[in-house]
Short mmCIF file of C-alpha atoms and ligand atoms in Angstrom, two decimals:
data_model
loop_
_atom_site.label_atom_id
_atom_site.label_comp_id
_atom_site.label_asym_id
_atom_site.label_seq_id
_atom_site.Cartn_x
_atom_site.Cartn_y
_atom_site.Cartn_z
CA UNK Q 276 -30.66 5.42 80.35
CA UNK Q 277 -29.83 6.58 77.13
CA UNK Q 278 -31.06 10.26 76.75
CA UNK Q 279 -27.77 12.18 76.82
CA UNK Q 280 -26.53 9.71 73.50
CA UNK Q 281 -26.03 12.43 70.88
CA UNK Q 282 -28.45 11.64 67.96
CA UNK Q 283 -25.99 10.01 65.14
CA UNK Q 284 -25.33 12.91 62.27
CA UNK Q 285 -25.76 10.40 59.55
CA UNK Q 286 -22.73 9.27 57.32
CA UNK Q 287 -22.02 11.76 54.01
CA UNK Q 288 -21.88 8.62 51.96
CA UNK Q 289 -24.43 5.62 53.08
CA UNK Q 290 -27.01 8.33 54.25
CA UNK Q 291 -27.15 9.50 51.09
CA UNK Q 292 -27.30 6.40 49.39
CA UNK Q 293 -30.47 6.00 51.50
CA UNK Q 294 -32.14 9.41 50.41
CA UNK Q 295 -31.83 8.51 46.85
CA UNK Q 296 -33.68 5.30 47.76
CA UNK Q 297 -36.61 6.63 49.92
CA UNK Q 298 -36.75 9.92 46.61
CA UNK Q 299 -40.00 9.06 44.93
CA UNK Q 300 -38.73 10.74 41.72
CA UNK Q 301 -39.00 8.34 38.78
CA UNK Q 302 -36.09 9.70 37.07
CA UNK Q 303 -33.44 10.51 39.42
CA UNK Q 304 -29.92 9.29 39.45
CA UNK Q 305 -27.43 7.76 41.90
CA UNK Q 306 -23.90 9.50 41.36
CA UNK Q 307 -23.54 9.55 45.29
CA UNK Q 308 -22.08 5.71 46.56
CA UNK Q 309 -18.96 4.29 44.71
CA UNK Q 310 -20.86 1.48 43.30
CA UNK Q 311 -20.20 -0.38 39.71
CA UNK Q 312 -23.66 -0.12 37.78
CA UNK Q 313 -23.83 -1.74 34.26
CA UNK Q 314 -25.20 0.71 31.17
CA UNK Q 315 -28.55 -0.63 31.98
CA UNK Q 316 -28.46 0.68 35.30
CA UNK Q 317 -27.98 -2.61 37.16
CA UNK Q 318 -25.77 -3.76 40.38
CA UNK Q 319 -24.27 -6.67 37.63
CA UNK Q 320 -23.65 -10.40 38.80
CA UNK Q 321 -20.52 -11.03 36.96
CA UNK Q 322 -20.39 -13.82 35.00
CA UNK Q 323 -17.33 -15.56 36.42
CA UNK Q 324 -18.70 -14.91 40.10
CA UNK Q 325 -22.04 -16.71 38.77
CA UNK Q 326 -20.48 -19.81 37.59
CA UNK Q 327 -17.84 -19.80 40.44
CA UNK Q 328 -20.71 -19.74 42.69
CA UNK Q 329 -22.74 -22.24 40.87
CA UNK Q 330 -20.27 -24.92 41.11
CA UNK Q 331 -19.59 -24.30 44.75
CA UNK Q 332 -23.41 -24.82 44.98
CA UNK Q 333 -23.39 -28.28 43.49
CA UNK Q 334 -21.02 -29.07 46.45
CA UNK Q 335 -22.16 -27.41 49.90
CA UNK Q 336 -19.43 -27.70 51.60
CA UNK Q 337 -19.21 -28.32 55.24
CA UNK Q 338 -18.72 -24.60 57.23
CA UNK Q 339 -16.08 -25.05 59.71
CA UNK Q 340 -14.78 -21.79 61.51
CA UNK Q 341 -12.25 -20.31 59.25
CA UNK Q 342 -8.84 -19.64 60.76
CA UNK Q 343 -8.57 -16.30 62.50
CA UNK Q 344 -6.29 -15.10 59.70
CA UNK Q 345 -8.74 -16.66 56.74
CA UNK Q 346 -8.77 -19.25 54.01
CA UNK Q 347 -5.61 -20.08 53.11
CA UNK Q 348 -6.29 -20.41 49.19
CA UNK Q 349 -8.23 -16.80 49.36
CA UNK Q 350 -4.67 -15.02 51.04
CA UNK Q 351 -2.91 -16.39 48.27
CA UNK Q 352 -4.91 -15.00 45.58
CA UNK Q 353 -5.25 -11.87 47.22
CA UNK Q 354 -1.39 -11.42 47.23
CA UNK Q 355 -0.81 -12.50 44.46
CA UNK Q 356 -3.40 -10.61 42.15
CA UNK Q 357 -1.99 -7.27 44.42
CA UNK Q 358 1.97 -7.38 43.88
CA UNK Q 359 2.15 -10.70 40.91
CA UNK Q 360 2.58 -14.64 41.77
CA UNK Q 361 6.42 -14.24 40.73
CA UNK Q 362 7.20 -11.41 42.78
CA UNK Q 363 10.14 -11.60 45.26
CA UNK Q 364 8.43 -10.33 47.92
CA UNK Q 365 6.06 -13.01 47.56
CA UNK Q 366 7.98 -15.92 47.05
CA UNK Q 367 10.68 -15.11 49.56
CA UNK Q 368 7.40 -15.61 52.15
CA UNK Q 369 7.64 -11.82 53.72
CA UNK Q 370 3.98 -10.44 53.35
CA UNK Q 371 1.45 -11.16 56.14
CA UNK Q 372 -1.78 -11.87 54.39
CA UNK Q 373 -5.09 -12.00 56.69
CA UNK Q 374 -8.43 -12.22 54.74
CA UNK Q 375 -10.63 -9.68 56.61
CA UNK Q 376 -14.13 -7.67 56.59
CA UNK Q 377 -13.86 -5.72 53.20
CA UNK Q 378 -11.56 -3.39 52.79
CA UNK Q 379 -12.91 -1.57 55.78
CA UNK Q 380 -12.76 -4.53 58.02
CA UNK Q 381 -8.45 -4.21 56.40
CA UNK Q 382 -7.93 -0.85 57.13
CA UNK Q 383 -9.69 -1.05 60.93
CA UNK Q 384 -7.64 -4.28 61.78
CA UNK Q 385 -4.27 -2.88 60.44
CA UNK Q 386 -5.63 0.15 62.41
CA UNK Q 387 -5.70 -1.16 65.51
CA UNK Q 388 -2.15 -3.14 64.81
CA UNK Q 389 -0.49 -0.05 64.11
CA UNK Q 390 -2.13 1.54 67.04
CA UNK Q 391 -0.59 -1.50 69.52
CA UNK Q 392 3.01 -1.50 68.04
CA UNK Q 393 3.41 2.47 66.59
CA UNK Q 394 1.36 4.50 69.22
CA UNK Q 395 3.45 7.21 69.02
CA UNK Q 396 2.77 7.65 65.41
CA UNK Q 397 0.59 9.84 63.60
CA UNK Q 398 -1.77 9.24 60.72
CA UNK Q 399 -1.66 11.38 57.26
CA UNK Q 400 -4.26 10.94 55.01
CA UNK Q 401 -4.48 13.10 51.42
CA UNK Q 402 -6.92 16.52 51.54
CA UNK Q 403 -9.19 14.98 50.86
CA UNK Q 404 -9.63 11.53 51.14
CA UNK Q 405 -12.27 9.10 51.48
CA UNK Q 406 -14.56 10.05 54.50
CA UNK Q 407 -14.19 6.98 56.63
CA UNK Q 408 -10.40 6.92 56.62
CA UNK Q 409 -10.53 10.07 59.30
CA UNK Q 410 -13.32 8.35 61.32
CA UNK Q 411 -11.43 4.95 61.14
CA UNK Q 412 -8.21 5.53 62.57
CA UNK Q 413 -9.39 8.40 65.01
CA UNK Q 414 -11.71 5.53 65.70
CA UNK Q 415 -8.22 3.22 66.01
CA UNK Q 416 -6.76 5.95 68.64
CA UNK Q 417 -4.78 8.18 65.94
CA UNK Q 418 -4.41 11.75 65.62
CA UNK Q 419 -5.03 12.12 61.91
CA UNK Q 420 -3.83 14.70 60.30
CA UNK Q 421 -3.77 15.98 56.34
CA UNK Q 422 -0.97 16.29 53.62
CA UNK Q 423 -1.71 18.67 50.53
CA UNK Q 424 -2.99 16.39 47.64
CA UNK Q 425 -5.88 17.61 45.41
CA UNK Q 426 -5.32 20.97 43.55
CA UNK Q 427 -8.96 22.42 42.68
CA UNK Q 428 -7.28 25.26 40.87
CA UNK Q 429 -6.23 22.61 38.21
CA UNK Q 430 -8.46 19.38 38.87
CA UNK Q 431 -5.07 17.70 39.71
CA UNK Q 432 -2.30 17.15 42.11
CA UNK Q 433 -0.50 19.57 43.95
CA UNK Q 434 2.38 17.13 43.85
CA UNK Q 435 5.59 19.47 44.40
CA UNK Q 436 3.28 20.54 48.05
CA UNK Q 437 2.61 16.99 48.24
CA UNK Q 438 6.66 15.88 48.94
CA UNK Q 439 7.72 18.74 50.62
CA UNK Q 440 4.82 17.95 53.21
CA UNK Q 441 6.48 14.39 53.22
CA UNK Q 442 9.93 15.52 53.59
CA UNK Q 443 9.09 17.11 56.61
CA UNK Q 444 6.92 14.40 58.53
CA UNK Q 445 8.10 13.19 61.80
CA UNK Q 446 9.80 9.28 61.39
CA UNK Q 447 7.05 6.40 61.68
CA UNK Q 448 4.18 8.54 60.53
CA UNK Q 449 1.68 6.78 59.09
CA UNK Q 450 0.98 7.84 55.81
CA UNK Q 451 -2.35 7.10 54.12
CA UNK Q 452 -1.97 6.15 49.86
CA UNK Q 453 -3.99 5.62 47.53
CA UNK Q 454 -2.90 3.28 44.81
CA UNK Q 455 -5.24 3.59 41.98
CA UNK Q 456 -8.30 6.12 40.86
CA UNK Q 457 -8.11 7.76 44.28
CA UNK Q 458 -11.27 8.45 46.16
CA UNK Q 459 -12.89 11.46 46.17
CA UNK Q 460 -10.83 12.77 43.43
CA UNK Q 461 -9.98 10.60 40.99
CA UNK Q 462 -6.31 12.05 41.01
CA UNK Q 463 -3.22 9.88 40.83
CA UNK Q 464 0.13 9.68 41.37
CA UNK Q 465 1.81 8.76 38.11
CA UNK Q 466 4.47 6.35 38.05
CA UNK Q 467 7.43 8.93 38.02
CA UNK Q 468 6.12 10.94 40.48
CA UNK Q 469 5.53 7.22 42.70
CA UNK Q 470 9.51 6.94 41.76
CA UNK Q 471 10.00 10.94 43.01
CA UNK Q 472 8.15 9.96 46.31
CA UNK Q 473 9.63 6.60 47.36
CA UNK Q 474 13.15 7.94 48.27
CA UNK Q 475 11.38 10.61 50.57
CA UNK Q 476 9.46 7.67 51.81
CA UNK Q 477 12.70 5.85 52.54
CA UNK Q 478 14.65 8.93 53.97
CA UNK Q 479 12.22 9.79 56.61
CA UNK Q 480 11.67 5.95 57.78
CA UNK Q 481 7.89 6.84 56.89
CA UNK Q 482 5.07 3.85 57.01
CA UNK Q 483 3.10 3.64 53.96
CA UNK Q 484 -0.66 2.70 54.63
CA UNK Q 485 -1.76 2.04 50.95
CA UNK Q 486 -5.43 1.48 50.31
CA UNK Q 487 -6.58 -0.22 47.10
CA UNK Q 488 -10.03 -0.84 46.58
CA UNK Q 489 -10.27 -0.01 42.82
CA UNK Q 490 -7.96 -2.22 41.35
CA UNK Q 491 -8.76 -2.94 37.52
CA UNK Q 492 -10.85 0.43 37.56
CA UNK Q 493 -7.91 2.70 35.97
CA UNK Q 494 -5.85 1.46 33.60
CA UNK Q 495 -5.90 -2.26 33.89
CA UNK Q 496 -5.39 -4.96 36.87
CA UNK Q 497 -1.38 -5.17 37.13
CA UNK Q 498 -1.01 -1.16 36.24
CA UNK Q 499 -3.43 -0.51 38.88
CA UNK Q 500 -1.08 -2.06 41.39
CA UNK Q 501 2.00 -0.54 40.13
CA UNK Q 502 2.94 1.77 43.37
CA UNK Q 503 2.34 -1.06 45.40
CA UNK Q 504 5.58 -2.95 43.35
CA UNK Q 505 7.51 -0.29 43.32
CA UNK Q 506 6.94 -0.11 46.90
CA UNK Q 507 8.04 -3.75 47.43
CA UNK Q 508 10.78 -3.39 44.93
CA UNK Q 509 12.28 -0.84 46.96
CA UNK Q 510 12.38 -2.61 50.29
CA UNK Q 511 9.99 -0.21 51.48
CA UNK Q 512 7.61 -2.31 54.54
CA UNK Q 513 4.26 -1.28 54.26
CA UNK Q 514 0.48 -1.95 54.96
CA UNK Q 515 -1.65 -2.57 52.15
CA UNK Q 516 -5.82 -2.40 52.61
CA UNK Q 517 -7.27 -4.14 49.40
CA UNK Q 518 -10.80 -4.68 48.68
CA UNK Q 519 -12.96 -7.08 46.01
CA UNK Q 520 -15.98 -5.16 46.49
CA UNK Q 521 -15.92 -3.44 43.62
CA UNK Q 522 -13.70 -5.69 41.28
CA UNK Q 523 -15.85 -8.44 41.78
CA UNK Q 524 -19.42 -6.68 42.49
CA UNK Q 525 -19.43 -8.48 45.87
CA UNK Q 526 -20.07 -5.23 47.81
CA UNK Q 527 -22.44 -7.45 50.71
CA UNK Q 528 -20.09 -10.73 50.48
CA UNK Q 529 -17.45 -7.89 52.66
CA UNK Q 530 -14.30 -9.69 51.27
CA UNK Q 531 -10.83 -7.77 51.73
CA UNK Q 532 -7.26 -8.63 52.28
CA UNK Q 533 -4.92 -6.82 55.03
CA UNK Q 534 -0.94 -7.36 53.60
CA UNK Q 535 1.86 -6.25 55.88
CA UNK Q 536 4.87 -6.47 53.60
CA UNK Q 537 7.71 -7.02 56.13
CA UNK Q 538 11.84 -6.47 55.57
CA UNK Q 539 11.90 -10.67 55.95
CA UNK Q 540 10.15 -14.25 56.03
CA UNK Q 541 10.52 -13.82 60.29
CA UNK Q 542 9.22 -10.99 60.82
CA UNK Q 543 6.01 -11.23 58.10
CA UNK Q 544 5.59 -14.45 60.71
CA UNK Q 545 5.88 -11.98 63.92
CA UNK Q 546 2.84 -9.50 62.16
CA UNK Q 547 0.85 -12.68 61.40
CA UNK Q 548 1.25 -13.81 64.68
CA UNK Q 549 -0.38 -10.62 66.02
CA UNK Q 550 -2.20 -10.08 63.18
CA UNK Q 551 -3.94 -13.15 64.29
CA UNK Q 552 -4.70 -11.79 67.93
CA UNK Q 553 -6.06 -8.62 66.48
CA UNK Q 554 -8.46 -10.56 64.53
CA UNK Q 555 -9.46 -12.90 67.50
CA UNK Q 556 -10.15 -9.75 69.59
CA UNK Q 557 -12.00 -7.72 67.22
CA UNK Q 558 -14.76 -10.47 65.50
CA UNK Q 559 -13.04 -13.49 65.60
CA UNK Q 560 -12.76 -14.86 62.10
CA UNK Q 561 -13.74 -13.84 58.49
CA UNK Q 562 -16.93 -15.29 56.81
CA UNK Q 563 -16.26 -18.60 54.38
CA UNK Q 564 -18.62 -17.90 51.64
CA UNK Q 565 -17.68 -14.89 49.36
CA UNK Q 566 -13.58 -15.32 49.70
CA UNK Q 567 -13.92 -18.32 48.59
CA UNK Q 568 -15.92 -17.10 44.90
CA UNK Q 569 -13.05 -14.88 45.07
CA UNK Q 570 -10.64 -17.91 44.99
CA UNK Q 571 -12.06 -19.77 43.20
CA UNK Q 572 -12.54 -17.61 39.98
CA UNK Q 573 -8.68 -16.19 40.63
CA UNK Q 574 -7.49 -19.58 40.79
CA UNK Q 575 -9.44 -21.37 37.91
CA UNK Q 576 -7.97 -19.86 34.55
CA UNK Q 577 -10.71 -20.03 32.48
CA UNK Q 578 -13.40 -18.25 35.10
CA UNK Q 579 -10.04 -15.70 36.39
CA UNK Q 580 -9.71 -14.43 32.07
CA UNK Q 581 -13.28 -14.32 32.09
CA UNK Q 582 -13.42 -12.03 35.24
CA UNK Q 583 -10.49 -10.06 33.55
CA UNK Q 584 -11.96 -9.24 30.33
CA UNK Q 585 -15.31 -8.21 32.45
CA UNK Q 586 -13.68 -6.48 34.40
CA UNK Q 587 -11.81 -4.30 31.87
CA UNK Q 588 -15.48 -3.93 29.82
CA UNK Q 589 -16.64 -1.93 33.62
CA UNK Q 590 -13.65 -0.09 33.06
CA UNK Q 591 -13.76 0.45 29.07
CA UNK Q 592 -17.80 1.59 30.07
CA UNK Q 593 -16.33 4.37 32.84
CA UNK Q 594 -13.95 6.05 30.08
CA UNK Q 595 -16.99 6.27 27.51
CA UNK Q 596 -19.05 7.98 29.98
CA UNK Q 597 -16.52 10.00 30.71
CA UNK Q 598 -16.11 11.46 27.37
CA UNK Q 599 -20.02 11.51 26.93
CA UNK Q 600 -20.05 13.80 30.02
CA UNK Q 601 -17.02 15.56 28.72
CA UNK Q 602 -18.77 16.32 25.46
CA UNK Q 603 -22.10 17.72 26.59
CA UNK Q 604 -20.11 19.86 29.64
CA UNK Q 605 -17.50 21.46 27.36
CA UNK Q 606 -20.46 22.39 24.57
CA UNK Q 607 -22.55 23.84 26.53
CA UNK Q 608 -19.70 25.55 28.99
CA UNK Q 609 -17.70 27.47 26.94
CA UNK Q 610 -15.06 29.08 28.46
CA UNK Q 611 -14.67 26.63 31.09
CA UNK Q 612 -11.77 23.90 31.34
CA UNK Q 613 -13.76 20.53 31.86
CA UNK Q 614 -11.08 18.19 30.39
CA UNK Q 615 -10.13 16.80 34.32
CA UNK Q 616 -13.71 14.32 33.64
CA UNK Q 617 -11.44 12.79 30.95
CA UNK Q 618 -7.95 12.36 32.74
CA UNK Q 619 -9.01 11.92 36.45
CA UNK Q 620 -9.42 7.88 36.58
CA UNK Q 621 -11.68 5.06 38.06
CA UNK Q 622 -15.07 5.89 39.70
CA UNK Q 623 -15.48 9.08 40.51
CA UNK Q 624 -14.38 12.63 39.49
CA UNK Q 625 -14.16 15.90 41.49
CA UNK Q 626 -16.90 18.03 39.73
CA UNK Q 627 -16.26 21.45 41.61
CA UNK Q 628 -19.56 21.48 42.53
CA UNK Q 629 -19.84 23.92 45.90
CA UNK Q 630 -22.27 21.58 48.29
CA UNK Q 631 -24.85 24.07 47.56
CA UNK Q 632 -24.41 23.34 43.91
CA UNK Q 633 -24.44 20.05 45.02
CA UNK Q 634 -27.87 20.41 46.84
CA UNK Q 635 -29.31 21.78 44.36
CA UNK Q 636 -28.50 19.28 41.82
CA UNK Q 637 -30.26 16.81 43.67
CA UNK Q 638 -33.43 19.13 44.81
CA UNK Q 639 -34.14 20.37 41.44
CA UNK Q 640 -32.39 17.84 39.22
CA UNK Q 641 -32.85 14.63 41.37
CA UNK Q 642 -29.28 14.13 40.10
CA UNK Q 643 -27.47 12.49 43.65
CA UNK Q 644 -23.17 13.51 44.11
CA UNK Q 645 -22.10 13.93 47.51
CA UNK Q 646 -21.64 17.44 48.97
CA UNK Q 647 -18.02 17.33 49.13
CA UNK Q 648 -18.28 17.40 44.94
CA UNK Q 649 -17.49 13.75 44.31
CA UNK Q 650 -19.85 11.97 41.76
CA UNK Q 651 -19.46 8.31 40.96
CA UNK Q 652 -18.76 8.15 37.28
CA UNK Q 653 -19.89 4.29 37.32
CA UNK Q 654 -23.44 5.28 37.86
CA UNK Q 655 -23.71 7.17 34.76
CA UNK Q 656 -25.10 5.13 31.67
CA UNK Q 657 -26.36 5.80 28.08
CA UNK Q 658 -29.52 6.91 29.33
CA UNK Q 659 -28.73 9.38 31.80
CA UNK Q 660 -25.35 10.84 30.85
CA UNK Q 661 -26.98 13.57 29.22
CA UNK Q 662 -29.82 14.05 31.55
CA UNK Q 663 -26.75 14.70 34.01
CA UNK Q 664 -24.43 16.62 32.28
CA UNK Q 665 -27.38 19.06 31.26
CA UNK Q 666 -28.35 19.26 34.95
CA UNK Q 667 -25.37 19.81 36.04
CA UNK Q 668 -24.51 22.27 33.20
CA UNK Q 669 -27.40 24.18 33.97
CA UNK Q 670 -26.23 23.78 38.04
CA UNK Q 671 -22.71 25.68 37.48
CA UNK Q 672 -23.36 28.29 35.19
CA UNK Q 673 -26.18 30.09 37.30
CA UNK Q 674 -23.69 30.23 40.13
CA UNK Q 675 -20.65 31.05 38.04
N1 KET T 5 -11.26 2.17 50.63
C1 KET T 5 -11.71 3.07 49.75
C2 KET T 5 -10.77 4.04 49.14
C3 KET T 5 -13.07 3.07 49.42
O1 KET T 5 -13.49 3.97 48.54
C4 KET T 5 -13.96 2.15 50.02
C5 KET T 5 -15.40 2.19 49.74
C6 KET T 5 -13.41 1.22 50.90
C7 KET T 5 -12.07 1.26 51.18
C8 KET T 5 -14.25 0.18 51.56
O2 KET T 5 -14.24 -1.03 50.90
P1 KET T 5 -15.17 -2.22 51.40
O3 KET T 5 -14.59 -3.43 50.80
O4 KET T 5 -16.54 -1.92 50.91
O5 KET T 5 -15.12 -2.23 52.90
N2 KET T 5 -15.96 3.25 49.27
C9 KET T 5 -17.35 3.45 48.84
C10 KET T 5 -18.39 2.91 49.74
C11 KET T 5 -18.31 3.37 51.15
O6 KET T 5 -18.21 4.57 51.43
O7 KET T 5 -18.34 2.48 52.03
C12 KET T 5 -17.55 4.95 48.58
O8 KET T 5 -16.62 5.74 48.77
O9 KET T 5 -18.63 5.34 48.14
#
């Protein structure tokens, strides 16, 4: 019955997670997934989620079905840790917050909402982007298409290529943002060039599809957010895709937030509405238990500072290992401009690694980046960050 299914290719991320687990080689090194590890190596527990958890333990609550559109107290938090308690857009009621699957579980369902209401539309995403947003909303019925983003000549953005392509977009196309320490790169838009952008935005009646699962990772929790803001600011309506997975280490707990930020308080209730129905037809309802650690730590001062200030110490850790790599790369390659490990931000840098370079860093270095070039920064520590930057020293001069 099932002979002519094509065998499944693998994914270029979570397969080769899996290699690095089944590679017997004490002393290799996981640069592939965009995981948080702590300078000892570790997936952390943070300390905030711990206690958060603890107390909810000392209480088992009763587990209901949650509402299709999630825990009331968790869509709160989410909103306002993304765009600020105070902000207008907020307290004038007019962004449709569901809790959802992850961040993936957000992007799929706002997917499959755009898909319903815009199916005329087309989807942008940066070249390149993070794998899954191609599968996802081809997966959503979308033509996706690319706008220029990433400039390898430079290791940063080819911004000027970047508006014209937006200047010339058909209206309603759905264009694909990332708001912080963009993924595969590591390249952002800085916040005059978000201000350059915005008006084209505006003129061409484009929709904004901004994914932030990285928040806290670049240069702190509110600057992170800062193009979503300006977004709101300017009356722009958007989608928003956030994700805790990585701000909170809760990778398996799958706890996202899907925010529609609508012209008015009416119409954020019309996207809820079918918000709702997308939910109900897709998986029903989110999961209680890790939203509500999420909530509970952003809504008890003392755990949501201590989250904070452990949070910025994952970030603080990223920057040192980024000069460590830095250092080691430009002694030993003279001659060659490394300085994009030090100003490309959050987890992961573009190394200009070919994907044989990249193959052959992991075969004869057991050192694990993705083929595209991408290594997660996060996964270096004090022990291997030479180790690496050797191999991988030693991996771009033979082929240069
Ligand atoms: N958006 C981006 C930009 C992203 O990098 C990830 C995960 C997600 C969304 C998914 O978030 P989640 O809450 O886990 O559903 N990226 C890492 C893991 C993966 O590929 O799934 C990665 O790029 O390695």
């Amino acid at each position: 019955m099932f002979k002519h299914i094509a065998p499944y290719a693998g994914d270029p991320i979570l397969t080769l997670n899996e290699s690095f687990g089944r590679d017997p080689r004490a002393h290799k090194i996981n640069l592939s997934i965009g995981i948080y590890f702590d300078d000892a190596g570790r997936l952390p527990v943070m300390a905030a989620v711990r206690e958060a958890e603890t107390a909810m333990l000392q209480n088992i609550a009763a587990r209901p079905y949650q509402p299709m559109e999630g825990a009331a107290n968790y869509r709160a938090a989410a909103q306002h840790l993304l765009f600020g308690a105070q902000h207008e857009a907020v307290t004038s009621g007019r962004i449709a917050t569901v809790q959802t699957i992850g961040g993936s579980g957000a992007l799929k369902v706002g997917g499959d909402f755009l898909q319903r209401f815009f199916p005329a539309s087309q989807v942008w995403v940066s070249d390149p982007t993070w794998d899954n947003h191609r599968a996802m909303f081809e997966g959503a019925g979308f033509a996706v298409q690319t706008y220029p983003y990433y400039d390898a000549a430079t290791g940063g953005l080819k911004f000027s290529e970047m508006l014209a392509a937006f200047g010339a977009l058909p209206e309603q196309s759905i264009v694909l943002l990332h708001a912080c320490c963009h993924n595969p790169t590591g390249v952002d838009l800085s916040a005059a060039q978000w201000a350059e952008l915005i008006p084209v935005i505006r003129a061409r009646r484009l929709i904004p599809y901004v994914d932030i699962a990285y928040q806290g990772f670049g240069d702190g929790i509110d600057e992170d957010a800062c193009a979503l803001r300006a977004l709101a600011d300017a009356g722009i309506t958007f989608f928003c895709a956030s994700s805790f997975s990585k701000s909170f280490s809760l990778y398996g707990e799958r706890c996202g937030a899907l925010s529609v930020v609508c012209p008015d308080a009416a119409q954020a209730e019309l996207v809820l509405g079918q918000l709702r129905a997308t939910v109900r037809k897709n998986y029903s309802s989110p999961p209680t238990h890790g939203g509500q650690i999420v909530a509970r730590v952003l809504q008890t001062p003392a755990l949501r500072a201590q989250w904070a200030a452990e949070l910025g110490a994952m970030r603080q850790r990223i920057h040192t290992m980024r000069s460590r790599l830095h250092a080691v790369l430009s002694a030993k390659l003279p001659g060659r401009n490394v300085d994009h490990f030090l100003t490309q931000r959050g987890m992961f840098s573009y190394t200009g690694l070919t994907p044989a370079q990249a193959d052959r860093l992991r075969e004869a270095h057991a050192v694990y980046v993705l083929r595209s070039g991408r290594m997660c920064v996060a996964g270096l520590n004090s022990s291997n960050v030479e180790a690496t930057a050797v191999a991988m020293a030693a991996v771009l001069a033979a082929q240069a």
